[in-house]
Amino acid sequence: MTATSAVSGRRLTEFSHGAGCGCKIGPGALADVLALVAPPRHPDLLVGTETGDDAAVWRLDADRALVATTDFFTPVVDDARLWGRIAATNAVSDVYAMGGRPLFALNLVAWPTEQLPAELLAEVLAGGADAGRECGFAVVGGHSIDDPEPKYGMAVVGEVHPDRILTNAGLRPGDALVLTKRLGVGITTTAIKAGTAPDALVAEAVTSMTASNAAAAEAAVGAGARGCTDVTGFGLLGHLRKMAAASGIDARVDVAAVPLFDGVRELAEAGTVPGGSRRNRQWVADVLDVGAGVTDTDVAILADAQTSGGLLFGAEPGRAARAVDELASRGVPAAVIGTVSAGSGRIALH
C-alpha cells in the first residue's frame, strides 16, 4: 500500500488530470502563445526563446555562463518520494541538455492541504533532495501554493562554458542522431493511472525516469555534439521537429532502431495513449513523411509524451557510434536512431 492510500484511501495519481509531462500545454497551442510575446534581447543572453531551447543561458564572462530552467508536473506514480525524485531528475535534465552542470535548485510545490497531509508533502520534497544529492546540486528552499491538484518540480540553475553550449539549433548535415533512453513513459504512466500497467513495465519505466542524464550529456559533449535536447512532453517527434526547424535540416529516423520499453507497443495497440501524445502527433503531421511499413502504432509511440526522457543529440557518425558504446558500458540504453541532412525541417520515418 502506498503512503497516499494508507492515509487518505486514494492513490496519488488519482489527483492528477494527466500523466506527468503529458500535462504540458500542447506544442501547437504553446507556439501560438509565444508568437504573441516579443523575445528578450541582450548581448549576454546567449540562448533565449527564439529556438525553443530547454533552458536560458546567460554569459557571466568569457569562461562561464549560467543555465536557468524550470519544470514541474502532476503525479506520475503513487509513491510520493519516488514522484519527487522523478520530478527533480526531469527538471535538472534541461541543464544537461544544454551541456551544463547543475549548481542549485528551488522547489516548486502545489498541494491540496485539506486533502493530503503535510507528511506526504515532506516525502515528495525528500525525493527531490535525493535527486539533488545523486546529481550533485543543492536544493535551497522554494515556493508553495495551496492547490486542489498536487504538482511538484524545480527551478534549476547550472553553469556551462559559453563556447560549449548545446542547443536545438546545433544539428548539422551528416550528423547521426543518438537517443539515450527508451520511449514509452507516457503510455506507461497513463496505464499506471488507469491501474492497468504490468509491474515489470512500471519498474522499467521508473528506473528510466529516475536515471540522470549526466552521463548522456558528458557523452554528447565528448562526441563533439552541438545540437541536443531532452525528450520530454512533446515526444521524440515533437522535440525533433523543433530541432529540425531551428537547425534548418531534415531528419530521417530508423523506426526499428528506436529503443522501447517492453510491453509499451501492446498497450498502445490497445488504445492506452495519453492525450498529450495525440496532440504531439497532430502537431508534427505537416512535416512528417511516413514510409511504407511504418504503422500508426509506431507513430503514436514516437510521439509519446515522455517524463524524464533521454537526450537526443547529433554527432559525426563514427563519434556517435563510440558514444553509444561508451554509454552502453555505463548501463545507458543509447542507440543511433537516424541521420541528418540539409533541408527545411522535415522528418522522414522508415
mmCIF file of C-alpha atoms in Angstrom:
data_model
loop_
_atom_site.group_PDB
_atom_site.id
_atom_site.type_symbol
_atom_site.label_atom_id
_atom_site.label_comp_id
_atom_site.label_asym_id
_atom_site.label_seq_id
_atom_site.Cartn_x
_atom_site.Cartn_y
_atom_site.Cartn_z
ATOM 1 C CA MET A 1 0.000 0.000 0.000
ATOM 2 C CA THR A 2 1.375 3.447 -0.876
ATOM 3 C CA ALA A 3 1.633 6.236 1.672
ATOM 4 C CA THR A 4 -1.224 8.072 -0.043
ATOM 5 C CA SER A 5 -3.658 5.165 0.047
ATOM 6 C CA ALA A 6 -2.740 4.399 3.663
ATOM 7 C CA VAL A 7 -3.504 7.975 4.757
ATOM 8 C CA SER A 8 -6.368 9.087 2.515
ATOM 9 C CA GLY A 9 -7.698 5.956 0.860
ATOM 10 C CA ARG A 10 -6.831 7.428 -2.554
ATOM 11 C CA ARG A 11 -3.902 6.924 -4.893
ATOM 12 C CA LEU A 12 -1.716 9.951 -5.567
ATOM 13 C CA THR A 13 -2.217 9.650 -9.336
ATOM 14 C CA GLU A 14 -5.987 9.968 -8.825
ATOM 15 C CA PHE A 15 -5.436 13.662 -8.084
ATOM 16 C CA SER A 16 -3.839 14.208 -11.495
ATOM 17 C CA HIS A 17 -5.830 15.125 -14.626
ATOM 18 C CA GLY A 18 -2.990 13.738 -16.775
ATOM 19 C CA ALA A 19 0.341 11.979 -16.617
ATOM 20 C CA GLY A 20 3.459 13.983 -15.781
ATOM 21 C CA CYS A 21 4.887 15.871 -18.756
ATOM 22 C CA GLY A 22 1.837 14.787 -20.729
ATOM 23 C CA CYS A 23 0.069 17.624 -18.855
ATOM 24 C CA LYS A 24 2.039 20.220 -20.796
ATOM 25 C CA ILE A 25 0.162 22.703 -22.956
ATOM 26 C CA GLY A 26 0.262 21.200 -26.459
ATOM 27 C CA PRO A 27 3.183 22.309 -28.639
ATOM 28 C CA GLY A 28 0.949 23.925 -31.246
ATOM 29 C CA ALA A 29 -1.020 25.953 -28.695
ATOM 30 C CA LEU A 30 2.174 26.933 -26.905
ATOM 31 C CA ALA A 31 3.770 28.105 -30.156
ATOM 32 C CA ASP A 32 0.707 30.292 -30.815
ATOM 33 C CA VAL A 33 1.055 31.910 -27.388
ATOM 34 C CA LEU A 34 4.807 32.507 -27.668
ATOM 35 C CA ALA A 35 4.328 34.079 -31.094
ATOM 36 C CA LEU A 36 2.480 36.915 -29.310
ATOM 37 C CA VAL A 37 5.386 37.583 -26.924
ATOM 38 C CA ALA A 38 8.415 39.570 -28.069
ATOM 39 C CA PRO A 39 11.604 37.574 -27.398
ATOM 40 C CA PRO A 40 14.023 39.274 -24.987
ATOM 41 C CA ARG A 41 17.324 40.518 -26.383
ATOM 42 C CA HIS A 42 20.578 41.276 -24.588
ATOM 43 C CA PRO A 43 24.208 40.788 -25.613
ATOM 44 C CA ASP A 44 24.777 38.427 -22.664
ATOM 45 C CA LEU A 45 21.634 36.343 -23.316
ATOM 46 C CA LEU A 46 23.274 33.557 -25.302
ATOM 47 C CA VAL A 47 20.181 31.335 -25.541
ATOM 48 C CA GLY A 48 16.677 32.773 -25.215
ATOM 49 C CA THR A 49 13.266 31.756 -26.525
ATOM 50 C CA GLU A 50 13.737 32.009 -30.290
ATOM 51 C CA THR A 51 14.662 28.358 -30.902
ATOM 52 C CA GLY A 52 12.520 26.761 -28.189
ATOM 53 C CA ASP A 53 15.522 25.504 -26.244
ATOM 54 C CA ASP A 54 15.403 23.648 -22.958
ATOM 55 C CA ALA A 55 16.880 26.451 -20.839
ATOM 56 C CA ALA A 56 18.078 30.042 -20.947
ATOM 57 C CA VAL A 57 21.819 30.729 -20.947
ATOM 58 C CA TRP A 58 23.316 33.987 -19.632
ATOM 59 C CA ARG A 59 27.005 34.834 -20.120
ATOM 60 C CA LEU A 60 28.877 35.904 -16.991
ATOM 61 C CA ASP A 61 32.324 36.219 -18.582
ATOM 62 C CA ALA A 62 34.458 34.619 -21.293
ATOM 63 C CA ASP A 63 34.612 31.274 -19.496
ATOM 64 C CA ARG A 64 31.337 30.966 -17.585
ATOM 65 C CA ALA A 65 27.623 31.187 -18.315
ATOM 66 C CA LEU A 66 24.575 30.451 -16.189
ATOM 67 C CA VAL A 67 21.938 27.940 -17.324
ATOM 68 C CA ALA A 68 18.442 28.512 -15.897
ATOM 69 C CA THR A 69 15.374 26.304 -16.312
ATOM 70 C CA THR A 70 12.205 25.178 -14.566
ATOM 71 C CA ASP A 71 9.877 22.195 -14.814
ATOM 72 C CA PHE A 72 7.041 20.784 -12.704
ATOM 73 C CA PHE A 73 4.168 18.362 -13.207
ATOM 74 C CA THR A 74 1.402 16.263 -11.695
ATOM 75 C CA PRO A 75 1.950 12.826 -10.098
ATOM 76 C CA VAL A 76 3.126 10.021 -12.375
ATOM 77 C CA VAL A 77 3.390 7.346 -9.659
ATOM 78 C CA ASP A 78 1.635 6.747 -6.343
ATOM 79 C CA ASP A 79 4.781 6.688 -4.195
ATOM 80 C CA ALA A 80 5.280 10.301 -3.021
ATOM 81 C CA ARG A 81 9.051 10.137 -2.528
ATOM 82 C CA LEU A 82 9.522 8.458 -5.881
ATOM 83 C CA TRP A 83 7.401 11.119 -7.608
ATOM 84 C CA GLY A 84 9.578 13.805 -6.057
ATOM 85 C CA ARG A 85 12.724 12.101 -7.262
ATOM 86 C CA ILE A 86 11.352 11.710 -10.803
ATOM 87 C CA ALA A 87 10.206 15.343 -10.988
ATOM 88 C CA ALA A 88 13.574 16.643 -9.804
ATOM 89 C CA THR A 89 15.503 14.377 -12.184
ATOM 90 C CA ASN A 90 13.295 15.643 -15.009
ATOM 91 C CA ALA A 91 13.836 19.302 -14.087
ATOM 92 C CA VAL A 92 17.640 19.076 -13.951
ATOM 93 C CA SER A 93 17.692 17.258 -17.291
ATOM 94 C CA ASP A 94 17.268 20.593 -19.084
ATOM 95 C CA VAL A 95 20.650 21.716 -17.736
ATOM 96 C CA TYR A 96 22.275 18.547 -19.041
ATOM 97 C CA ALA A 97 20.568 19.032 -22.410
ATOM 98 C CA MET A 98 22.414 22.358 -22.737
ATOM 99 C CA GLY A 99 25.739 20.668 -21.953
ATOM 100 C CA GLY A 100 25.803 22.208 -18.487
ATOM 101 C CA ARG A 101 26.397 21.209 -14.860
ATOM 102 C CA PRO A 102 23.685 21.861 -12.232
ATOM 103 C CA LEU A 103 24.557 24.029 -9.210
ATOM 104 C CA PHE A 104 21.400 24.523 -7.124
ATOM 105 C CA ALA A 105 17.615 24.334 -7.331
ATOM 106 C CA LEU A 106 14.449 25.748 -5.753
ATOM 107 C CA ASN A 107 11.368 23.618 -5.091
ATOM 108 C CA LEU A 108 8.036 24.440 -6.792
ATOM 109 C CA VAL A 109 5.027 22.994 -4.949
ATOM 110 C CA ALA A 110 1.251 22.984 -5.407
ATOM 111 C CA TRP A 111 -0.507 20.974 -2.701
ATOM 112 C CA PRO A 112 -4.120 20.215 -1.642
ATOM 113 C CA THR A 113 -3.583 20.949 2.051
ATOM 114 C CA GLU A 114 -7.080 19.872 3.144
ATOM 115 C CA GLN A 115 -6.921 16.529 1.323
ATOM 116 C CA LEU A 116 -3.324 15.352 1.675
ATOM 117 C CA PRO A 117 -1.197 15.556 4.818
ATOM 118 C CA ALA A 118 1.936 17.621 5.249
ATOM 119 C CA GLU A 119 3.858 14.425 5.991
ATOM 120 C CA LEU A 120 3.201 13.252 2.438
ATOM 121 C CA LEU A 121 4.492 16.525 1.018
ATOM 122 C CA ALA A 122 7.619 16.059 3.111
ATOM 123 C CA GLU A 123 8.139 12.749 1.328
ATOM 124 C CA VAL A 124 7.847 14.464 -2.068
ATOM 125 C CA LEU A 125 10.462 17.042 -1.038
ATOM 126 C CA ALA A 126 12.699 14.293 0.306
ATOM 127 C CA GLY A 127 12.564 12.636 -3.105
ATOM 128 C CA GLY A 128 13.646 15.890 -4.727
ATOM 129 C CA ALA A 129 16.521 16.159 -2.257
ATOM 130 C CA ASP A 130 17.514 12.568 -3.093
ATOM 131 C CA ALA A 131 17.831 13.528 -6.764
ATOM 132 C CA GLY A 132 19.839 16.608 -5.831
ATOM 133 C CA ARG A 133 22.351 14.519 -3.910
ATOM 134 C CA GLU A 134 22.593 11.983 -6.729
ATOM 135 C CA CYS A 135 23.178 14.704 -9.342
ATOM 136 C CA GLY A 136 25.409 16.897 -7.184
ATOM 137 C CA PHE A 137 23.248 20.019 -6.793
ATOM 138 C CA ALA A 138 21.869 21.712 -3.681
ATOM 139 C CA VAL A 139 18.141 22.203 -3.066
ATOM 140 C CA VAL A 140 17.711 25.519 -1.246
ATOM 141 C CA GLY A 141 14.087 26.349 -0.456
ATOM 142 C CA GLY A 142 11.435 27.273 -2.987
ATOM 143 C CA HIS A 143 7.769 28.302 -3.154
ATOM 144 C CA SER A 144 4.423 26.606 -2.458
ATOM 145 C CA ILE A 145 0.708 27.277 -3.035
ATOM 146 C CA ASP A 146 -2.497 25.574 -1.919
ATOM 147 C CA ASP A 147 -3.958 23.850 -4.999
ATOM 148 C CA PRO A 148 -6.578 21.078 -5.430
ATOM 149 C CA GLU A 149 -4.208 19.238 -7.825
ATOM 150 C CA PRO A 150 -0.738 18.345 -6.489
ATOM 151 C CA LYS A 151 2.204 19.466 -8.603
ATOM 152 C CA TYR A 152 5.924 19.371 -7.945
ATOM 153 C CA GLY A 153 9.120 20.339 -9.700
ATOM 154 C CA MET A 154 12.095 22.668 -9.515
ATOM 155 C CA ALA A 155 13.721 25.775 -10.878
ATOM 156 C CA VAL A 156 17.346 24.790 -11.524
ATOM 157 C CA VAL A 157 20.445 26.904 -12.080
ATOM 158 C CA GLY A 158 23.608 25.458 -13.610
ATOM 159 C CA GLU A 159 26.690 26.575 -15.488
ATOM 160 C CA VAL A 160 28.286 25.906 -18.878
ATOM 161 C CA HIS A 161 31.230 27.235 -20.860
ATOM 162 C CA PRO A 162 29.935 29.791 -23.402
ATOM 163 C CA ASP A 163 31.770 28.001 -26.223
ATOM 164 C CA ARG A 164 30.360 24.552 -25.394
ATOM 165 C CA ILE A 165 26.608 25.160 -25.246
ATOM 166 C CA LEU A 166 24.370 22.500 -26.811
ATOM 167 C CA THR A 167 21.207 23.868 -28.440
ATOM 168 C CA ASN A 168 18.225 22.951 -30.615
ATOM 169 C CA ALA A 169 19.861 24.833 -33.493
ATOM 170 C CA GLY A 170 23.098 22.836 -33.476
ATOM 171 C CA LEU A 171 22.302 19.807 -35.671
ATOM 172 C CA ARG A 172 24.496 19.603 -38.784
ATOM 173 C CA PRO A 173 24.077 17.773 -42.101
ATOM 174 C CA GLY A 174 25.865 14.445 -41.841
ATOM 175 C CA ASP A 175 25.197 14.023 -38.103
ATOM 176 C CA ALA A 176 23.936 10.726 -36.756
ATOM 177 C CA LEU A 177 21.072 11.034 -34.250
ATOM 178 C CA VAL A 178 21.539 9.420 -30.829
ATOM 179 C CA LEU A 179 18.741 8.754 -28.303
ATOM 180 C CA THR A 180 19.833 7.838 -24.762
ATOM 181 C CA LYS A 181 16.675 6.398 -23.145
ATOM 182 C CA ARG A 182 13.864 4.092 -24.218
ATOM 183 C CA LEU A 183 10.476 5.518 -25.265
ATOM 184 C CA GLY A 184 7.074 4.732 -23.790
ATOM 185 C CA VAL A 185 6.935 6.582 -20.472
ATOM 186 C CA GLY A 186 3.742 8.488 -21.333
ATOM 187 C CA ILE A 187 1.909 5.338 -22.321
ATOM 188 C CA THR A 188 3.181 3.605 -19.188
ATOM 189 C CA THR A 189 2.184 6.389 -16.774
ATOM 190 C CA THR A 190 -1.257 6.553 -18.399
ATOM 191 C CA ALA A 191 -1.591 2.828 -17.718
ATOM 192 C CA ILE A 192 -0.413 3.401 -14.124
ATOM 193 C CA LYS A 193 -3.152 5.995 -13.651
ATOM 194 C CA ALA A 194 -5.695 3.533 -15.061
ATOM 195 C CA GLY A 195 -4.352 0.684 -12.927
ATOM 196 C CA THR A 196 -3.527 -1.461 -15.986
ATOM 197 C CA ALA A 197 0.280 -1.205 -16.174
ATOM 198 C CA PRO A 198 2.185 -4.508 -15.803
ATOM 199 C CA ASP A 199 4.535 -4.490 -12.803
ATOM 200 C CA ALA A 200 7.616 -5.246 -14.895
ATOM 201 C CA LEU A 201 6.897 -2.324 -17.218
ATOM 202 C CA VAL A 202 6.321 0.037 -14.280
ATOM 203 C CA ALA A 203 9.652 -0.988 -12.764
ATOM 204 C CA GLU A 204 11.458 -0.425 -16.061
ATOM 205 C CA ALA A 205 9.869 2.985 -16.591
ATOM 206 C CA VAL A 206 10.606 4.113 -13.025
ATOM 207 C CA THR A 207 14.244 3.089 -13.371
ATOM 208 C CA SER A 208 14.454 5.162 -16.540
ATOM 209 C CA MET A 209 12.678 8.220 -15.105
ATOM 210 C CA THR A 210 14.975 8.315 -12.068
ATOM 211 C CA ALA A 211 18.155 7.918 -14.126
ATOM 212 C CA SER A 212 20.156 11.124 -14.510
ATOM 213 C CA ASN A 213 21.150 12.377 -17.966
ATOM 214 C CA ALA A 214 24.569 13.457 -16.671
ATOM 215 C CA ALA A 215 26.419 10.612 -18.402
ATOM 216 C CA ALA A 216 24.485 11.205 -21.623
ATOM 217 C CA ALA A 217 25.417 14.899 -21.585
ATOM 218 C CA GLU A 218 29.074 14.040 -20.994
ATOM 219 C CA ALA A 219 28.975 11.619 -23.933
ATOM 220 C CA ALA A 220 27.306 14.203 -26.194
ATOM 221 C CA VAL A 221 29.917 16.847 -25.413
ATOM 222 C CA GLY A 222 32.700 14.284 -25.792
ATOM 223 C CA ALA A 223 31.350 13.298 -29.221
ATOM 224 C CA GLY A 224 31.540 16.891 -30.428
ATOM 225 C CA ALA A 225 27.769 17.399 -30.472
ATOM 226 C CA ARG A 226 26.437 20.907 -30.984
ATOM 227 C CA GLY A 227 22.736 20.028 -31.245
ATOM 228 C CA CYS A 228 20.950 18.433 -28.284
ATOM 229 C CA THR A 229 17.620 18.372 -26.453
ATOM 230 C CA ASP A 230 15.952 16.170 -23.885
ATOM 231 C CA VAL A 231 12.903 14.225 -24.999
ATOM 232 C CA THR A 232 10.044 15.088 -22.651
ATOM 233 C CA GLY A 233 6.448 16.259 -23.039
ATOM 234 C CA PHE A 234 6.485 16.878 -26.801
ATOM 235 C CA GLY A 235 7.705 13.345 -27.532
ATOM 236 C CA LEU A 236 10.589 12.311 -29.770
ATOM 237 C CA LEU A 237 8.848 13.640 -32.884
ATOM 238 C CA GLY A 238 7.847 16.945 -31.309
ATOM 239 C CA HIS A 239 11.304 17.707 -29.957
ATOM 240 C CA LEU A 240 12.939 16.565 -33.189
ATOM 241 C CA ARG A 241 10.618 18.873 -35.132
ATOM 242 C CA LYS A 242 11.826 21.809 -33.023
ATOM 243 C CA MET A 243 15.458 20.836 -33.606
ATOM 244 C CA ALA A 244 14.993 20.332 -37.342
ATOM 245 C CA ALA A 245 13.324 23.725 -37.766
ATOM 246 C CA ALA A 246 15.890 25.557 -35.604
ATOM 247 C CA SER A 247 18.843 23.844 -37.324
ATOM 248 C CA GLY A 248 17.496 24.101 -40.883
ATOM 249 C CA ILE A 249 17.904 20.383 -41.562
ATOM 250 C CA ASP A 250 15.855 17.301 -42.432
ATOM 251 C CA ALA A 251 15.920 14.227 -40.190
ATOM 252 C CA ARG A 252 15.479 10.580 -41.119
ATOM 253 C CA VAL A 253 14.504 8.172 -38.332
ATOM 254 C CA ASP A 254 15.001 4.404 -38.480
ATOM 255 C CA VAL A 255 11.896 3.332 -36.572
ATOM 256 C CA ALA A 256 13.195 -0.160 -35.818
ATOM 257 C CA ALA A 257 16.320 1.305 -34.189
ATOM 258 C CA VAL A 258 14.408 3.384 -31.619
ATOM 259 C CA PRO A 259 14.612 1.685 -28.184
ATOM 260 C CA LEU A 260 11.259 0.997 -26.473
ATOM 261 C CA PHE A 261 10.141 -0.394 -23.135
ATOM 262 C CA ASP A 262 8.934 -3.990 -23.272
ATOM 263 C CA GLY A 263 5.129 -4.055 -23.308
ATOM 264 C CA VAL A 264 4.581 -0.479 -24.491
ATOM 265 C CA ARG A 265 3.612 -1.494 -28.020
ATOM 266 C CA GLU A 266 0.875 -3.775 -26.701
ATOM 267 C CA LEU A 267 -0.559 -1.002 -24.513
ATOM 268 C CA ALA A 268 -0.516 1.451 -27.431
ATOM 269 C CA GLU A 269 -2.256 -1.053 -29.693
ATOM 270 C CA ALA A 270 -4.935 -1.431 -27.005
ATOM 271 C CA GLY A 271 -5.530 2.329 -27.051
ATOM 272 C CA THR A 272 -3.574 3.397 -23.963
ATOM 273 C CA VAL A 273 -2.186 6.643 -25.381
ATOM 274 C CA PRO A 274 -2.203 9.920 -23.388
ATOM 275 C CA GLY A 275 -3.909 12.995 -24.772
ATOM 276 C CA GLY A 276 -0.602 14.871 -24.832
ATOM 277 C CA SER A 277 0.844 12.261 -27.163
ATOM 278 C CA ARG A 278 -2.100 12.636 -29.533
ATOM 279 C CA ARG A 279 -1.553 16.416 -29.591
ATOM 280 C CA ASN A 280 2.121 15.866 -30.344
ATOM 281 C CA ARG A 281 1.242 13.660 -33.293
ATOM 282 C CA GLN A 282 -1.144 16.247 -34.710
ATOM 283 C CA TRP A 283 1.477 18.977 -34.363
ATOM 284 C CA VAL A 284 4.153 17.131 -36.366
ATOM 285 C CA ALA A 285 1.799 15.789 -39.060
ATOM 286 C CA ASP A 286 2.533 18.557 -41.564
ATOM 287 C CA VAL A 287 6.307 17.913 -41.564
ATOM 288 C CA LEU A 288 6.162 14.124 -41.277
ATOM 289 C CA ASP A 289 6.794 11.687 -44.133
ATOM 290 C CA VAL A 290 5.769 8.167 -43.094
ATOM 291 C CA GLY A 291 7.387 5.397 -45.107
ATOM 292 C CA ALA A 292 5.954 2.048 -46.133
ATOM 293 C CA GLY A 293 5.758 -0.422 -43.270
ATOM 294 C CA VAL A 294 5.639 2.249 -40.541
ATOM 295 C CA THR A 295 2.412 1.673 -38.598
ATOM 296 C CA ASP A 296 0.066 4.019 -36.755
ATOM 297 C CA THR A 297 1.282 2.419 -33.525
ATOM 298 C CA ASP A 298 4.886 3.241 -34.451
ATOM 299 C CA VAL A 299 3.987 6.895 -34.948
ATOM 300 C CA ALA A 300 1.973 7.001 -31.712
ATOM 301 C CA ILE A 301 4.956 5.718 -29.737
ATOM 302 C CA LEU A 302 7.385 8.124 -31.408
ATOM 303 C CA ALA A 303 5.016 10.978 -30.461
ATOM 304 C CA ASP A 304 4.528 9.690 -26.908
ATOM 305 C CA ALA A 305 4.858 12.404 -24.245
ATOM 306 C CA GLN A 306 7.846 11.423 -22.106
ATOM 307 C CA THR A 307 8.583 12.302 -18.499
ATOM 308 C CA SER A 308 12.285 12.495 -17.598
ATOM 309 C CA GLY A 309 13.228 11.119 -21.017
ATOM 310 C CA GLY A 310 16.662 10.769 -22.543
ATOM 311 C CA LEU A 311 18.814 13.147 -24.535
ATOM 312 C CA LEU A 312 18.590 13.392 -28.316
ATOM 313 C CA PHE A 313 21.794 14.681 -29.905
ATOM 314 C CA GLY A 314 23.621 14.715 -33.212
ATOM 315 C CA ALA A 315 27.273 13.894 -33.827
ATOM 316 C CA GLU A 316 29.572 12.724 -36.612
ATOM 317 C CA PRO A 317 28.613 9.067 -37.247
ATOM 318 C CA GLY A 318 31.840 7.487 -36.009
ATOM 319 C CA ARG A 319 31.852 9.568 -32.850
ATOM 320 C CA ALA A 320 28.138 8.931 -32.328
ATOM 321 C CA ALA A 321 28.725 5.174 -32.500
ATOM 322 C CA ARG A 322 31.569 5.431 -29.983
ATOM 323 C CA ALA A 323 29.355 7.493 -27.669
ATOM 324 C CA VAL A 324 26.667 4.783 -27.816
ATOM 325 C CA ASP A 325 29.251 2.104 -26.975
ATOM 326 C CA GLU A 326 30.586 4.198 -24.092
ATOM 327 C CA LEU A 327 27.107 4.770 -22.704
ATOM 328 C CA ALA A 328 26.238 1.075 -23.056
ATOM 329 C CA SER A 329 29.278 0.241 -20.917
ATOM 330 C CA ARG A 330 27.774 2.511 -18.235
ATOM 331 C CA GLY A 331 24.339 0.903 -18.430
ATOM 332 C CA VAL A 332 22.711 3.637 -20.541
ATOM 333 C CA PRO A 333 20.437 2.148 -23.280
ATOM 334 C CA ALA A 334 21.515 4.587 -26.016
ATOM 335 C CA ALA A 335 21.124 3.936 -29.748
ATOM 336 C CA VAL A 336 21.801 5.594 -33.080
ATOM 337 C CA ILE A 337 18.282 6.118 -34.423
ATOM 338 C CA GLY A 338 18.700 8.192 -37.567
ATOM 339 C CA THR A 339 20.574 10.686 -39.682
ATOM 340 C CA VAL A 340 20.570 14.390 -40.505
ATOM 341 C CA SER A 341 20.776 16.030 -43.935
ATOM 342 C CA ALA A 342 20.438 19.536 -45.362
ATOM 343 C CA GLY A 343 16.792 20.507 -45.627
ATOM 344 C CA SER A 344 13.893 22.559 -44.376
ATOM 345 C CA GLY A 345 12.691 20.884 -41.174
ATOM 346 C CA ARG A 346 11.032 17.690 -42.418
ATOM 347 C CA ILE A 347 11.128 14.320 -40.644
ATOM 348 C CA ALA A 348 11.044 11.019 -42.532
ATOM 349 C CA LEU A 349 10.206 7.716 -40.842
ATOM 350 C CA HIS A 350 11.353 4.497 -42.461
#
